[in-house]
Amino acid sequence: MCLAVPGRVLDIEERDGTRMANVDFGGVVKEVCLEYLPDLQVGEYAIVHVGFALQRLDEESARQTLELFAELGLLQGEFGDPWETAAAEAGVDPVEEVSNQ
Amino acid sequence: MKYIDEFQDPELARRLLDDIHATVTRPWALMEVCGGQTHSIIRHGIDQLLPEQVELIHGPGCPVCVTPLEVIDKALEIASRPGVIFCSFGDMLRVPGTGRDLFQVRGEGGDVRVVYSPLDALRIAQQNPDREVVFFGIGFETTAPPNAMTVHQARKLGIKNFSMLVSHVRVPPAIEAIMSSPSCRVQGFLAAGHVCSVMGVGEYPELAERFRVPIVVTGFEPLDILEGVRRAVRQLERGEHTVDNAYSRAVRPEGNPAARSMLEDVFEVTDRAWRGIGVIPDSGWRLSSKYRDHDAEHRFSVSGIQTAEPAECRSGEVLQGLLKPHECEAFGTLCTPRTPLGATMVSSEGACAAYYLYRRLDLPATKAREATPVV
């Protein structure tokens, strides 16, 4: 959760008076708030944490970090299904666990 | 040196390592503050590549791990109430409270939802005006600004059914507490890069001076960590103790002023208990009085809940760098990611989990067998 992942801004729009963007994290696209980096532009990279862009990053650094995080399996932790992960850790069949709801 | 070929730039890694080996003349103990760094260090065997004299001690840098048990119990209590939608980041699901966790609360019928961003929880509140939506706001200075913005938005948009259970923590008071302990062995710090992306480096010079420790702002990648170690060791060998930024591509000296300004508006500094460690003065944030309406602790009257840690769990010593995970009797036997005693084992950023993942074969044979998960 403390992980902040670099991503590339795909497009920007105002929503509820807030500057929001779609950001690409090595193939996974998430909605990101740009209020803390208001001058970030389409095509630029930033370090994003829990849906907020926190600091600009150059493209090469961003690419290298994404590769490392993918290798460490951290992107799965950040963007994968948390219920499946929790069920696996608990030794519960996720399908059975969900169907009990 | 079995891992060096896996570095993104093995030649640069070799050069950094050679420089560290050539510089070191005496034993030094450095603490990496961030759980992401711990993960990277253990995964790449960086501690094994360094000279024997350089010891890396794992610090309290996993937000999930340091969230106090009583806050987890408050979360479980609120999440169990009818009419509540409890939203959390995924890595809090299996952090053990007293007797159960959020994952089990959902199994018992609680409406627990995992969100990627705190803004997702706010949207859930907008979509469910007849329900109380509570977001579990934990984390260090990296996570606090997004959560602060979310509370600010809730107030601005007049979303009354949204509140936050806040248990934010601050790194500098933790460094101060670690250095003030009589049993402290730490002589230098690798500061957490992304915390500094927000906060800048302004809080550190006073600490570096007072405790005479170098503080090197360091990133997460293996080469970043080697460079952080190299700069810290160089300072120590020269008898220096300054703040040095080895992660300048992501850390400006002033941090992110907009984020810091929002933090100051929404939160106020408070004493905070750290799981396994105890109360550290001024080490946390709570919602300021202006935002009290959005304080879940206030709204759900759970401030009376007080609980005790399991006696077998020594995660507090691990978090303070006094004990390595595998030195704990329960490690890999009584305590595994499937049956965690403490949060350092359940969190993917926890030091115990990192050791369990990557160091299993270093255990004595009997322990290793017991530690191997049955899939």
Coordinates of C-alpha atoms in Angstrom, one line a residue:
Chain A
M1 CA 0.0 0.0 0.0
C2 CA 2.9 2.3 0.7
L3 CA 4.0 1.6 -2.8
A4 CA 3.9 4.4 -5.3
V5 CA 3.9 3.4 -8.9
P6 CA 5.0 5.4 -11.9
G7 CA 2.4 5.9 -14.6
R8 CA 1.8 7.8 -17.8
V9 CA -1.0 10.3 -18.2
L10 CA -3.3 9.3 -21.1
D11 CA -6.0 12.0 -20.8
I12 CA -7.2 14.7 -18.4
E13 CA -10.6 16.0 -17.5
E14 CA -12.4 18.0 -14.8
R15 CA -14.8 16.0 -12.5
D16 CA -16.7 17.5 -9.6
G17 CA -14.4 20.5 -9.8
T18 CA -11.3 18.2 -9.6
R19 CA -8.6 17.6 -12.1
M20 CA -8.6 13.9 -12.9
A21 CA -6.6 11.8 -15.4
N22 CA -6.5 8.3 -16.8
V23 CA -3.1 6.9 -16.1
D24 CA -1.4 3.9 -17.6
F25 CA 0.7 1.7 -15.3
G26 CA 2.3 -0.7 -17.7
G27 CA -1.0 -1.8 -19.1
V28 CA -3.3 -1.3 -16.2
V29 CA -5.3 2.0 -16.5
K30 CA -6.5 3.8 -13.4
E31 CA -8.3 7.0 -12.6
V32 CA -5.9 9.4 -10.9
C33 CA -6.3 12.8 -9.1
L34 CA -4.0 15.5 -10.3
E35 CA -4.8 18.1 -7.7
Y36 CA -1.3 17.8 -6.1
L37 CA 0.4 18.1 -9.5
P38 CA -1.9 20.5 -11.2
D39 CA 0.4 21.3 -14.2
L40 CA 1.0 17.6 -15.1
Q41 CA 0.3 17.2 -18.9
V42 CA -0.8 14.3 -21.1
G43 CA 2.2 12.1 -22.0
E44 CA 4.1 13.0 -18.8
Y45 CA 5.0 10.4 -16.1
A46 CA 4.4 10.8 -12.4
I47 CA 4.7 8.7 -9.2
V48 CA 1.1 7.8 -8.3
H49 CA 0.0 6.6 -4.9
V50 CA -3.5 5.3 -4.1
G51 CA -4.9 7.3 -7.0
F52 CA -3.0 10.5 -6.5
A53 CA -0.1 11.8 -8.6
L54 CA 2.5 13.0 -6.1
Q55 CA 5.7 13.8 -8.1
R56 CA 6.9 14.0 -11.7
L57 CA 9.3 11.4 -13.0
D58 CA 11.2 11.1 -16.2
E59 CA 10.2 8.4 -18.7
E60 CA 13.3 6.3 -18.3
S61 CA 13.1 6.2 -14.5
A62 CA 9.4 5.4 -14.7
R63 CA 10.0 2.5 -17.2
Q64 CA 12.8 1.0 -15.1
T65 CA 10.7 1.2 -11.9
L66 CA 7.7 -0.4 -13.5
E67 CA 9.8 -3.3 -14.8
L68 CA 11.3 -3.8 -11.3
F69 CA 7.9 -3.7 -9.6
A70 CA 6.5 -6.2 -12.1
E71 CA 9.4 -8.5 -11.5
L72 CA 8.9 -8.3 -7.7
G73 CA 5.3 -9.1 -8.1
L74 CA 4.3 -5.8 -6.5
L75 CA 2.1 -4.7 -9.4
Q76 CA -0.1 -7.7 -8.8
G77 CA -0.3 -6.7 -5.1
E78 CA -1.3 -3.1 -6.1
F79 CA -3.7 -3.9 -8.9
G80 CA -4.6 -7.5 -8.6
D81 CA -7.8 -8.8 -6.9
P82 CA -7.3 -8.3 -3.2
W83 CA -10.1 -10.7 -2.2
E84 CA -8.4 -13.5 -4.1
T85 CA -5.1 -12.7 -2.5
A86 CA -6.6 -12.6 1.0
A87 CA -8.5 -15.9 0.4
A88 CA -5.4 -17.6 -0.8
E89 CA -3.5 -16.3 2.2
A90 CA -6.2 -17.5 4.5
G91 CA -6.3 -20.9 2.8
V92 CA -9.8 -20.5 1.6
D93 CA -11.1 -21.2 -1.8
P94 CA -11.9 -17.7 -3.2
V95 CA -14.8 -18.9 -5.4
E96 CA -16.4 -20.7 -2.5
E97 CA -15.7 -17.7 -0.2
V98 CA -17.3 -15.3 -2.6
S99 CA -20.3 -17.5 -3.2
N100 CA -21.1 -17.5 0.5
Q101 CA -21.8 -13.8 0.4
Chain B
M1 CA 27.0 -12.9 -5.5
K2 CA 24.3 -15.0 -6.9
Y3 CA 21.9 -12.2 -7.5
I4 CA 24.0 -9.5 -9.2
D5 CA 23.2 -10.6 -12.7
E6 CA 19.6 -9.8 -12.0
F7 CA 20.3 -6.1 -11.4
Q8 CA 19.0 -3.8 -14.1
D9 CA 22.6 -2.7 -14.7
P10 CA 24.9 -5.3 -13.3
E11 CA 28.0 -3.4 -14.2
L12 CA 26.9 -0.3 -12.3
A13 CA 25.9 -2.5 -9.4
R14 CA 29.3 -4.0 -9.4
R15 CA 31.0 -0.6 -9.4
L16 CA 28.8 0.6 -6.5
L17 CA 29.6 -2.5 -4.6
D18 CA 33.3 -2.3 -5.3
D19 CA 33.2 1.3 -4.0
I20 CA 31.4 0.3 -0.8
H21 CA 33.9 -2.6 -0.2
A22 CA 36.8 -0.2 -0.8
T23 CA 35.4 2.4 1.5
V24 CA 34.5 0.3 4.5
T25 CA 37.1 0.0 7.3
R26 CA 34.8 -0.6 10.3
P27 CA 31.4 -2.1 11.1
W28 CA 28.4 0.1 10.4
A29 CA 24.7 -0.4 11.0
L30 CA 22.2 1.3 8.7
M31 CA 18.5 1.3 9.0
E32 CA 16.3 1.3 5.9
V33 CA 13.0 2.9 7.0
C34 CA 10.8 1.8 4.2
G35 CA 9.1 -1.6 3.8
G36 CA 9.5 -1.4 0.0
Q37 CA 13.2 -1.0 0.5
T38 CA 13.3 -4.0 2.8
H39 CA 11.4 -6.1 0.2
S40 CA 13.9 -5.1 -2.5
I41 CA 16.9 -5.7 -0.2
I42 CA 15.9 -9.2 0.7
R43 CA 14.6 -10.1 -2.8
H44 CA 17.9 -9.1 -4.4
G45 CA 20.1 -10.4 -1.6
I46 CA 21.6 -6.9 -1.3
D47 CA 22.5 -7.5 2.4
Q48 CA 24.5 -10.5 1.3
L49 CA 26.4 -8.6 -1.4
L50 CA 27.5 -5.9 1.0
P51 CA 30.7 -6.2 3.0
E52 CA 30.2 -8.1 6.3
Q53 CA 30.9 -4.9 8.2
V54 CA 27.8 -3.2 6.7
E55 CA 24.6 -4.4 8.4
L56 CA 21.2 -3.4 7.2
I57 CA 18.6 -3.2 9.9
H58 CA 15.0 -3.2 8.9
G59 CA 13.0 -0.3 10.3
P60 CA 9.3 0.4 11.0
G61 CA 8.4 1.5 7.5
C62 CA 5.4 -0.7 6.8
P63 CA 2.2 1.3 7.4
V64 CA 0.1 -1.8 7.7
C65 CA 2.5 -3.3 10.2
V66 CA 2.6 -0.3 12.6
T67 CA -1.2 0.3 12.7
P68 CA -2.0 -0.4 16.3
L69 CA -4.1 -3.4 17.3
E70 CA -6.7 -1.2 18.9
V71 CA -7.3 0.7 15.7
I72 CA -7.7 -2.6 13.9
D73 CA -10.2 -3.6 16.5
K74 CA -12.1 -0.3 16.0
A75 CA -12.2 -1.0 12.3
L76 CA -13.6 -4.5 12.9
E77 CA -16.2 -3.1 15.3
I78 CA -17.3 -0.4 12.8
A79 CA -17.2 -2.8 9.8
S80 CA -19.5 -5.2 11.7
R81 CA -22.3 -2.6 12.2
P82 CA -25.5 -2.9 10.2
G83 CA -25.8 -0.1 7.6
V84 CA -22.1 0.5 7.3
I85 CA -20.0 0.1 4.2
F86 CA -16.4 -0.2 5.3
C87 CA -13.8 0.6 2.7
S88 CA -10.2 -0.3 3.0
F89 CA -7.0 -0.8 1.0
G90 CA -6.6 -4.5 0.2
D91 CA -3.6 -5.1 2.3
M92 CA -5.5 -4.4 5.5
L93 CA -7.9 -7.4 5.0
R94 CA -5.9 -10.0 6.8
V95 CA -4.2 -7.9 9.4
P96 CA -5.1 -9.7 12.6
G97 CA -7.1 -7.8 15.2
T98 CA -8.2 -9.5 18.4
G99 CA -9.5 -12.8 17.2
R100 CA -10.4 -11.9 13.7
D101 CA -9.7 -9.7 10.7
L102 CA -11.6 -7.7 8.0
F103 CA -11.7 -10.7 5.7
Q104 CA -13.6 -12.7 8.4
V105 CA -15.9 -9.7 9.1
R106 CA -17.0 -9.9 5.5
G107 CA -17.5 -13.6 5.8
E108 CA -19.8 -12.9 8.8
G109 CA -21.9 -10.6 6.7
G110 CA -20.2 -7.2 7.1
D111 CA -20.1 -5.0 4.0
V112 CA -16.4 -4.6 3.6
R113 CA -15.2 -3.3 0.3
V114 CA -11.7 -2.9 -1.1
V115 CA -10.8 0.3 -2.9
Y116 CA -7.8 1.4 -4.9
S117 CA -8.1 5.0 -3.9
P118 CA -9.8 6.8 -1.0
L119 CA -11.7 8.8 -3.7
D120 CA -13.4 5.4 -4.6
A121 CA -14.8 5.3 -1.1
L122 CA -16.1 8.8 -1.5
R123 CA -17.9 7.8 -4.7
I124 CA -19.4 4.8 -2.9
A125 CA -20.8 7.2 -0.3
Q126 CA -22.3 9.4 -3.1
Q127 CA -23.9 6.3 -4.6
N128 CA -25.3 5.1 -1.2
P129 CA -26.7 8.1 0.6
D130 CA -28.8 5.9 3.0
R131 CA -25.6 4.1 4.2
E132 CA -22.7 5.1 6.4
V133 CA -19.5 4.8 4.4
V134 CA -16.3 4.6 6.4
F135 CA -12.8 4.6 4.9
F136 CA -9.8 3.2 6.8
G137 CA -7.2 5.9 6.6
I138 CA -3.8 4.5 7.5
G139 CA -0.3 5.1 6.3
F140 CA 2.7 7.3 6.3
E141 CA 3.2 10.7 4.7
T142 CA 2.8 9.3 1.2
T143 CA -0.7 8.1 1.9
A144 CA -1.9 10.9 4.2
P145 CA -2.2 13.6 1.4
P146 CA -4.6 11.5 -0.7
N147 CA -6.7 10.8 2.4
A148 CA -6.6 14.4 3.4
M149 CA -7.8 15.5 0.0
T150 CA -10.7 12.9 0.2
V151 CA -11.9 14.3 3.5
H152 CA -11.6 17.8 2.1
Q153 CA -13.7 16.8 -1.0
A154 CA -16.3 15.2 1.2
R155 CA -16.7 18.5 3.1
K156 CA -16.7 20.6 -0.1
L157 CA -19.3 18.4 -1.8
G158 CA -21.4 18.1 1.4
I159 CA -21.2 14.3 1.5
K160 CA -22.5 13.7 5.1
N161 CA -22.5 9.9 5.1
F162 CA -18.7 9.7 4.6
S163 CA -16.2 9.4 7.5
M164 CA -12.6 8.2 8.0
L165 CA -11.0 6.1 10.7
V166 CA -7.7 7.8 10.8
S167 CA -4.4 6.3 12.0
H168 CA -1.7 8.1 10.1
V169 CA 1.9 8.0 11.2
R170 CA 4.9 10.3 10.6
V171 CA 8.4 9.1 10.0
P172 CA 10.7 11.7 11.7
P173 CA 9.3 11.1 15.3
A174 CA 9.9 7.4 14.7
I175 CA 13.5 8.0 13.8
E176 CA 13.8 10.1 16.9
A177 CA 12.3 7.3 19.0
I178 CA 14.6 4.7 17.5
M179 CA 17.7 6.8 18.1
S180 CA 16.6 7.7 21.7
S181 CA 16.4 4.0 22.7
P182 CA 19.3 2.9 24.9
S183 CA 19.5 -0.4 22.9
C184 CA 19.8 1.5 19.5
R185 CA 22.6 0.3 17.2
V186 CA 21.6 2.4 14.2
Q187 CA 24.3 4.7 12.9
G188 CA 22.8 5.9 9.7
F189 CA 19.4 6.0 7.9
L190 CA 18.2 5.3 4.4
A191 CA 15.2 7.6 4.4
A192 CA 12.0 6.5 2.6
G193 CA 12.0 8.0 -0.9
H194 CA 8.3 8.4 -1.5
V195 CA 7.7 9.9 2.0
C196 CA 10.2 12.5 1.0
S197 CA 8.5 13.0 -2.4
V198 CA 5.7 14.5 -0.4
M199 CA 7.4 16.0 2.7
G200 CA 10.8 17.0 1.1
V201 CA 13.9 16.8 3.3
G202 CA 13.4 19.7 5.6
E203 CA 12.5 17.6 8.7
Y204 CA 15.8 15.7 8.6
P205 CA 18.8 18.1 9.2
E206 CA 17.8 18.6 12.8
L207 CA 17.7 14.9 13.4
A208 CA 20.9 14.2 11.6
E209 CA 22.7 16.9 13.6
R210 CA 21.2 16.0 17.0
F211 CA 21.9 12.2 16.7
R212 CA 25.0 12.6 14.6
V213 CA 23.6 10.2 11.9
P214 CA 23.8 10.5 8.2
I215 CA 20.3 10.4 6.6
V216 CA 20.3 9.5 2.9
V217 CA 17.1 9.8 1.0
T218 CA 16.9 6.6 -1.0
G219 CA 14.7 5.0 -3.6
F220 CA 13.4 1.4 -3.9
E221 CA 15.3 -0.1 -6.8
P222 CA 18.4 -2.2 -6.1
L223 CA 20.7 0.3 -7.6
D224 CA 19.1 3.1 -5.5
I225 CA 19.6 1.1 -2.4
L226 CA 23.3 0.4 -3.2
E227 CA 23.8 4.1 -3.9
G228 CA 22.1 5.0 -0.6
V229 CA 24.3 2.6 1.3
R230 CA 27.4 3.9 -0.6
R231 CA 26.7 7.5 0.4
A232 CA 25.8 6.7 4.0
V233 CA 29.0 4.6 4.5
R234 CA 31.1 7.3 2.9
Q235 CA 29.8 9.8 5.4
L236 CA 30.2 7.5 8.3
E237 CA 33.8 6.7 7.4
R238 CA 34.5 10.4 7.2
G239 CA 32.8 11.2 10.4
E240 CA 30.1 13.2 8.7
H241 CA 26.3 13.3 9.4
T242 CA 24.4 15.3 6.8
V243 CA 21.2 14.9 4.9
D244 CA 21.9 13.7 1.4
N245 CA 19.3 13.1 -1.4
A246 CA 20.2 10.0 -3.5
Y247 CA 16.7 9.9 -5.0
S248 CA 16.6 13.3 -6.7
R249 CA 14.7 12.1 -9.7
A250 CA 11.6 11.7 -7.5
V251 CA 12.4 13.9 -4.5
R252 CA 12.6 17.7 -4.6
P253 CA 14.0 19.4 -1.5
E254 CA 10.6 21.0 -0.8
G255 CA 8.6 17.9 -1.5
N256 CA 5.1 18.6 -2.8
P257 CA 4.0 21.9 -1.4
A258 CA 0.3 21.5 -2.4
A259 CA 0.1 18.1 -0.6
R260 CA 1.9 19.4 2.5
S261 CA -0.5 22.4 2.6
M262 CA -3.5 20.1 2.4
L263 CA -2.1 17.9 5.2
E264 CA -1.8 20.9 7.5
D265 CA -5.3 21.9 6.8
V266 CA -7.0 18.6 7.3
F267 CA -4.9 16.9 9.9
E268 CA -3.2 17.9 13.2
V269 CA -0.3 16.3 14.8
T270 CA -1.0 13.9 17.7
D271 CA 0.7 11.2 19.8
R272 CA 0.2 7.9 18.1
A273 CA 0.7 4.3 19.3
W274 CA 2.7 2.1 16.9
R275 CA 1.9 -1.6 16.9
G276 CA 4.4 -3.5 18.9
I277 CA 6.3 -0.3 19.8
G278 CA 4.0 1.8 21.9
V279 CA 3.2 5.5 21.9
I280 CA 5.6 7.8 20.2
P281 CA 4.9 11.5 20.9
D282 CA 3.8 13.6 18.0
S283 CA 4.2 10.7 15.6
G284 CA 0.7 10.7 14.1
W285 CA -2.0 12.8 12.5
R286 CA -5.7 12.9 13.4
L287 CA -8.4 14.9 11.7
S288 CA -8.4 18.6 12.8
S289 CA -11.4 20.0 14.6
K290 CA -12.7 21.6 11.4
Y291 CA -13.2 18.1 9.9
R292 CA -14.5 16.4 13.1
D293 CA -17.8 15.6 11.4
H294 CA -15.9 13.2 9.2
D295 CA -14.1 11.4 12.0
A296 CA -15.4 7.8 12.2
E297 CA -14.0 7.4 15.7
H298 CA -16.2 10.3 16.8
R299 CA -19.2 9.2 14.8
F300 CA -19.2 5.6 15.9
S301 CA -18.1 6.1 19.5
V302 CA -15.3 3.4 19.4
S303 CA -12.7 5.4 21.3
G304 CA -13.2 3.2 24.4
I305 CA -11.8 0.0 22.7
Q306 CA -8.4 -1.0 24.1
T307 CA -6.6 -4.2 23.4
A308 CA -3.4 -6.1 24.0
E309 CA -0.9 -7.7 21.6
P310 CA -0.4 -11.4 21.6
A311 CA 2.6 -12.2 24.0
E312 CA 4.3 -14.5 21.5
C313 CA 4.6 -11.8 18.8
R314 CA 7.9 -10.0 18.8
S315 CA 7.1 -7.8 15.8
G316 CA 7.7 -4.7 18.0
E317 CA 11.4 -5.6 18.3
V318 CA 11.5 -6.4 14.6
L319 CA 10.0 -3.0 13.8
Q320 CA 12.6 -1.3 15.9
G321 CA 15.5 -3.2 14.4
L322 CA 16.3 -5.0 17.6
L323 CA 15.5 -8.4 16.2
K324 CA 15.8 -10.0 12.8
P325 CA 12.6 -11.8 11.7
H326 CA 14.2 -15.3 11.6
E327 CA 15.5 -14.8 15.1
C328 CA 12.0 -14.9 16.5
E329 CA 11.0 -18.3 17.9
A330 CA 7.6 -18.2 16.3
F331 CA 8.9 -17.3 12.8
G332 CA 7.9 -19.8 10.2
T333 CA 6.3 -22.1 12.7
L334 CA 3.6 -20.5 14.9
C335 CA 3.7 -17.5 12.7
T336 CA 3.3 -17.7 8.9
P337 CA 1.5 -15.5 6.3
R338 CA -1.4 -17.9 6.6
T339 CA -1.4 -17.8 10.4
P340 CA 0.2 -14.5 11.2
L341 CA 0.7 -13.5 14.8
G342 CA 1.5 -9.9 13.9
A343 CA 1.2 -7.5 11.0
T344 CA 4.9 -7.8 10.0
M345 CA 4.1 -11.3 8.7
V346 CA 0.8 -10.6 7.0
S347 CA 1.7 -7.4 5.2
S348 CA 3.5 -7.8 1.9
E349 CA 5.8 -5.0 2.9
G350 CA 6.5 -6.4 6.3
A351 CA 10.0 -7.5 7.2
C352 CA 8.8 -10.9 8.5
A353 CA 6.9 -11.6 5.2
A354 CA 9.9 -10.6 3.1
Y355 CA 12.1 -13.1 5.1
Y356 CA 9.5 -15.7 4.8
L357 CA 9.2 -15.3 1.1
Y358 CA 12.8 -15.1 0.2
R359 CA 14.8 -16.7 3.0
R360 CA 12.9 -19.8 3.7
L361 CA 15.8 -22.1 2.8
D362 CA 18.1 -20.3 5.2
L363 CA 16.0 -21.7 8.1
P364 CA 17.1 -24.9 9.8
A365 CA 15.7 -27.9 7.9
T366 CA 12.9 -28.7 10.3
K367 CA 11.7 -25.1 10.4
A368 CA 11.9 -24.8 6.6
R369 CA 9.6 -27.8 6.2
E370 CA 7.1 -26.5 8.6
A371 CA 7.3 -23.1 7.0
T372 CA 6.6 -24.3 3.5
P373 CA 2.9 -23.5 2.7
V374 CA 0.7 -26.4 1.8
V375 CA -0.8 -25.5 -1.5

